[in-house]
Amino acid sequence: MAASDGAWEPGHGPFVDPGLASVVDMDQSIRRRAHPVRPMEHACAPAAAAHEGTFADEWINSRRRGVRRLSFAKARDVVISGSHNRCIYFNHDGWLARYKILHKGSRQILDFVLPGQVFGLPACLFPRAPYSIITITEASVSAIPFDMTDNVFDRDPALAKTLFWSTVQEAAILGEHLTGTGRRSAYERVSHLLLELFVRLNTSHRSGEMTLSIPLTQELIADALGLTAVHVNRTLRALRQDKLIKVDGRSITIVDFEALSRLSDFEKSYLGQAGRFQPRATEPAALGESAARAMEPWGA
Amino acid sequence: MAASDGAWEPGHGPFVDPGLASVVDMDQSIRRRAHPVRPMEHACAPAAAAHEGTFADEWINSRRRGVRRLSFAKARDVVISGSHNRCIYFNHDGWLARYKILHKGSRQILDFVLPGQVFGLPACLFPRAPYSIITITEASVSAIPFDMTDNVFDRDPALAKTLFWSTVQEAAILGEHLTGTGRRSAYERVSHLLLELFVRLNTSHRSGEMTLSIPLTQELIADALGLTAVHVNRTLRALRQDKLIKVDGRSITIVDFEALSRLSDFEKSYLGQAGRFQPRATEPAALGESAARAMEPWGA
DNA sequence: CGATTGATTGAAATAGATCAAGATGCGTGG
DNA sequence: CCACGCATCTTGATCTATTTCAATCAATCG
């Protein structure tokens, strides 16, 4: 499948929503370590992602409604804080981060966008996107035209429900991250993040196999937790020495899930599986089982 | 208008959603300074609140759909973390706080619920509410029965849009608070909070009248900002000495809005006014102007 | 009036930041 | 294939913003 099958021809530099009228807020696009801007790599869509057969079938892999498939290189801004978009995005296979930059240059990562997640909605709903979204790895995404004035709720209830649900999830996660930065120690924060990622990645729970492979640098972890990369480093060392985790390159093994959960007040229920949204007898397969499943990311 | 016009008779102690089946998580209900539990005060609804004539007309002041009006005393839990609810709430006139408690006993306030806001949705959508909600002042609220399996989206599109919108708003605010606790100094955080509350309260902008009257103790401010009450005190003093604010009891005057905005990276656009949701020619008054307006809290 | 809540200030302790310097590893161009 | 540049990780030595502990004072309330 060729990348960029839409009318829009990507150039280079930060991606700007096609048809975007408002001016990009340059003050907001300061990067601390700006990557050289090279022509966008049109990487082909990788092997089937975990979510195939769910949301993708219904909305993403079709050309209906002007959905376009795009590929982004690493460290590319897909949404820029302060701008306005006319598309929401579905992330097929990459990792992205929602983030803000303050005037001092410090960055706060609000959340990571994992494969199978929708993102970019606020950039459509607000006149100015409240945060930027950057790719952490290469990512292929689908851009879905979205116009709230267009009666999406009536025209496309399945999409509306998905967006609603993903926003509820996002709020829950942000709340948890907020209590982390507000009230947890560095040790607790790092523990909590690892557990969260472990659960969200749904890493096959077979036996004690608690290893996750994550594309995050210590700096990214630090920016997500409101810490310094140096301190994240020391904290990881402490966790290693305390025999709670093992680290091998970019892959981390959770040695003592129980202890980590306890010390960091980790309670996975905030990560979805909201038992109220399951397709039931009372709600026949009007929207197709696959779309319904997409409303419960990270499985039940 | 009599308080509690529904079938449910409130008793005392933390409010529990009628029909609630799941067990209340007692570990989560630890209060640091528990208020004595007295019989609930049925304060009559106070003078017309700011939002009258908007959302209230459509949904709240009617008995349709089993909406019940309830009054809560100060420092009462309306939603308890870990429990499950079957109602969402509309806050008529009080202040509330969404919060979490960690095992060490520290509390993080995620956000304040101001008059005119909806709250309690996640407690309906998730099997276990991700956070508690407590009244800061006396508050009269409307409880709106809510069941997601009930096709709310089709049956009640106006309510669905309102909930969707309020969730989007909440996420934006949480994101801003997260970057506060993560990357802003105490000085910046306090400044930012004051500006946010000022804008959200929509305190009549007439001339330089930038005074807001807020029912928050320094401890509440501290818990919202991830700080200590002691340090909030010192920070307020610094802001006073720097001639940025004036404090007189519980009322605070913003002396230099500009300076405060700059130093704290305050950019009010995250507080809504999403120009995409306005009723337009393309979207006739199908849902009534008043309900449409309720989707844009804090005005345009 | 006594009791409790909230504000205020001081002094000491500390978690985490900042600054600095290597070490390691990797991709790219020569 | 090597050498260079750059990103990332690592560790040490300070430094400091904020916490913690403690005490006092004012205001409110039953």
XYZ file of C-alpha atoms in Angstrom, chain A residues 25 28 32 84-86 100-104 106-111 121-122 124-131 146-151 153-154 157 160-161 163-165 167-172 174-185 188-189 219 222-228 262-265 267 269-278 280 282-284, chain B residues 25 28 32 84-86 100-104 106-111 121-122 124-131 146-151 153-154 157 160-161 163-165 167-172 174-185 188-189 219 222-228 262-265 267 269-278 280 282-284:
176
model
C 2.551 29.638 15.872
C 5.488 27.140 19.952
C 15.228 21.754 21.942
C -5.865 24.450 13.711
C -6.467 21.158 11.961
C -9.202 19.694 9.841
C 3.929 21.335 25.307
C 6.907 23.640 25.394
C 7.180 26.515 27.856
C 8.971 29.767 27.300
C 12.008 28.598 29.214
C 11.309 22.967 28.996
C 9.058 20.346 27.537
C 6.276 18.422 29.174
C 5.053 15.281 27.498
C 1.422 14.779 28.395
C 1.017 11.300 27.102
C -9.010 15.821 18.009
C -8.445 18.947 20.114
C -9.890 20.264 15.318
C -12.200 21.344 18.089
C -10.227 24.267 19.440
C -9.254 27.186 17.261
C -5.706 26.637 18.456
C -4.370 23.213 19.318
C -3.526 23.098 23.015
C -0.498 20.902 22.451
C -13.258 15.998 10.522
C -15.532 18.964 10.808
C -17.580 19.374 13.922
C -19.965 21.746 12.231
C -20.767 18.901 9.920
C -23.043 17.033 12.281
C -22.701 12.977 15.650
C -25.684 12.315 13.447
C -22.349 7.861 15.179
C -18.501 9.965 17.262
C -18.576 7.227 19.854
C -13.859 9.887 19.546
C -15.881 10.307 22.669
C -14.474 7.189 24.150
C -11.295 11.417 24.854
C -12.624 9.900 28.050
C -9.640 7.576 28.104
C -7.257 10.416 27.483
C -8.697 12.421 30.320
C -8.346 9.486 32.685
C -3.945 12.681 32.021
C -5.488 12.659 35.481
C -3.266 9.807 36.500
C -0.194 11.522 35.075
C -1.143 14.681 36.884
C -1.255 12.947 40.229
C 2.080 11.440 39.319
C 3.872 14.698 38.702
C 1.997 16.347 41.528
C 2.350 13.837 44.321
C 4.611 10.953 43.440
C 8.360 10.753 43.949
C 7.259 6.104 42.156
C 6.740 7.946 38.890
C 15.029 12.105 28.071
C 11.989 12.471 31.928
C 9.853 14.878 29.934
C 6.829 12.698 30.471
C 7.384 12.533 34.212
C 8.428 16.094 34.892
C 11.958 15.017 35.761
C 15.473 15.397 34.429
C 2.144 -1.120 45.578
C 4.873 1.445 45.839
C 3.505 3.555 42.995
C -0.219 3.219 43.725
C -4.316 0.638 39.713
C -8.577 0.363 35.994
C -8.008 3.881 34.711
C -6.707 2.329 31.525
C -10.074 1.611 30.077
C -11.860 -1.664 29.662
C -14.953 0.262 30.625
C -17.454 -2.483 30.930
C -20.253 -0.200 29.882
C -19.357 0.065 26.269
C -19.252 -3.539 25.236
C -24.392 -6.319 24.101
C -29.244 -4.544 24.011
C -27.043 -2.962 21.395
C -27.043 -5.113 18.317
C -13.410 1.336 48.096
C -9.660 5.437 48.777
C -6.787 13.866 55.753
C -19.493 3.005 40.019
C -22.255 5.508 39.361
C -25.413 5.569 37.321
C -7.122 11.366 44.183
C -5.507 10.136 47.356
C -2.328 8.072 47.357
C -1.343 5.482 49.891
C 0.909 7.879 51.735
C -1.203 12.862 49.976
C -3.963 14.316 47.875
C -3.818 15.596 44.329
C -6.634 17.793 43.135
C -7.002 17.330 39.405
C -9.349 20.171 38.752
C -19.078 10.992 33.789
C -16.064 8.717 34.227
C -20.439 6.026 34.890
C -18.231 4.908 32.046
C -15.560 3.089 33.998
C -16.385 0.200 36.276
C -14.475 2.037 38.983
C -14.357 5.816 39.158
C -10.786 6.963 38.579
C -11.118 9.795 41.084
C -27.030 7.930 32.596
C -26.513 4.546 31.061
C -24.115 4.231 28.185
C -25.572 0.924 27.094
C -28.768 2.811 26.558
C -27.793 4.357 23.238
C -25.894 8.958 21.479
C -28.923 8.177 19.381
C -27.780 13.700 20.865
C -24.201 13.381 24.112
C -22.681 16.462 22.546
C -20.841 15.351 27.530
C -18.435 15.018 24.674
C -17.633 18.656 24.775
C -14.824 15.844 28.336
C -12.746 17.533 25.672
C -12.565 20.612 27.867
C -11.603 18.562 30.874
C -8.815 16.865 28.991
C -7.447 20.219 27.855
C -5.859 18.436 32.779
C -3.158 18.742 30.170
C -2.467 22.277 31.220
C -2.375 21.306 34.883
C -0.036 18.478 34.059
C 2.447 20.770 32.395
C 2.102 22.986 35.440
C 3.047 20.366 37.991
C 5.590 18.894 35.634
C 7.462 21.915 34.427
C 6.446 25.103 36.177
C 7.908 26.528 39.369
C 4.529 30.124 37.984
C 1.984 27.548 39.060
C -4.244 23.896 51.342
C -1.497 23.451 47.277
C -3.193 20.141 46.572
C -4.224 21.358 43.143
C -0.710 22.472 42.285
C 1.275 19.629 43.764
C 2.747 21.893 46.427
C 2.659 22.327 50.180
C 4.029 36.004 30.553
C 5.800 34.513 33.501
C 3.483 31.528 33.710
C 2.989 30.869 29.992
C -2.603 31.155 27.131
C -7.265 29.322 24.498
C -7.210 25.946 26.233
C -10.224 27.098 28.185
C -12.679 26.417 25.454
C -14.474 28.835 23.218
C -13.935 26.293 20.505
C -15.188 28.137 17.508
C -16.162 24.916 15.803
C -19.130 24.154 17.947
C -21.156 27.282 17.501
C -24.445 27.946 12.561
C -25.329 24.772 8.603
C -26.627 23.470 11.890
C -30.102 24.815 12.485
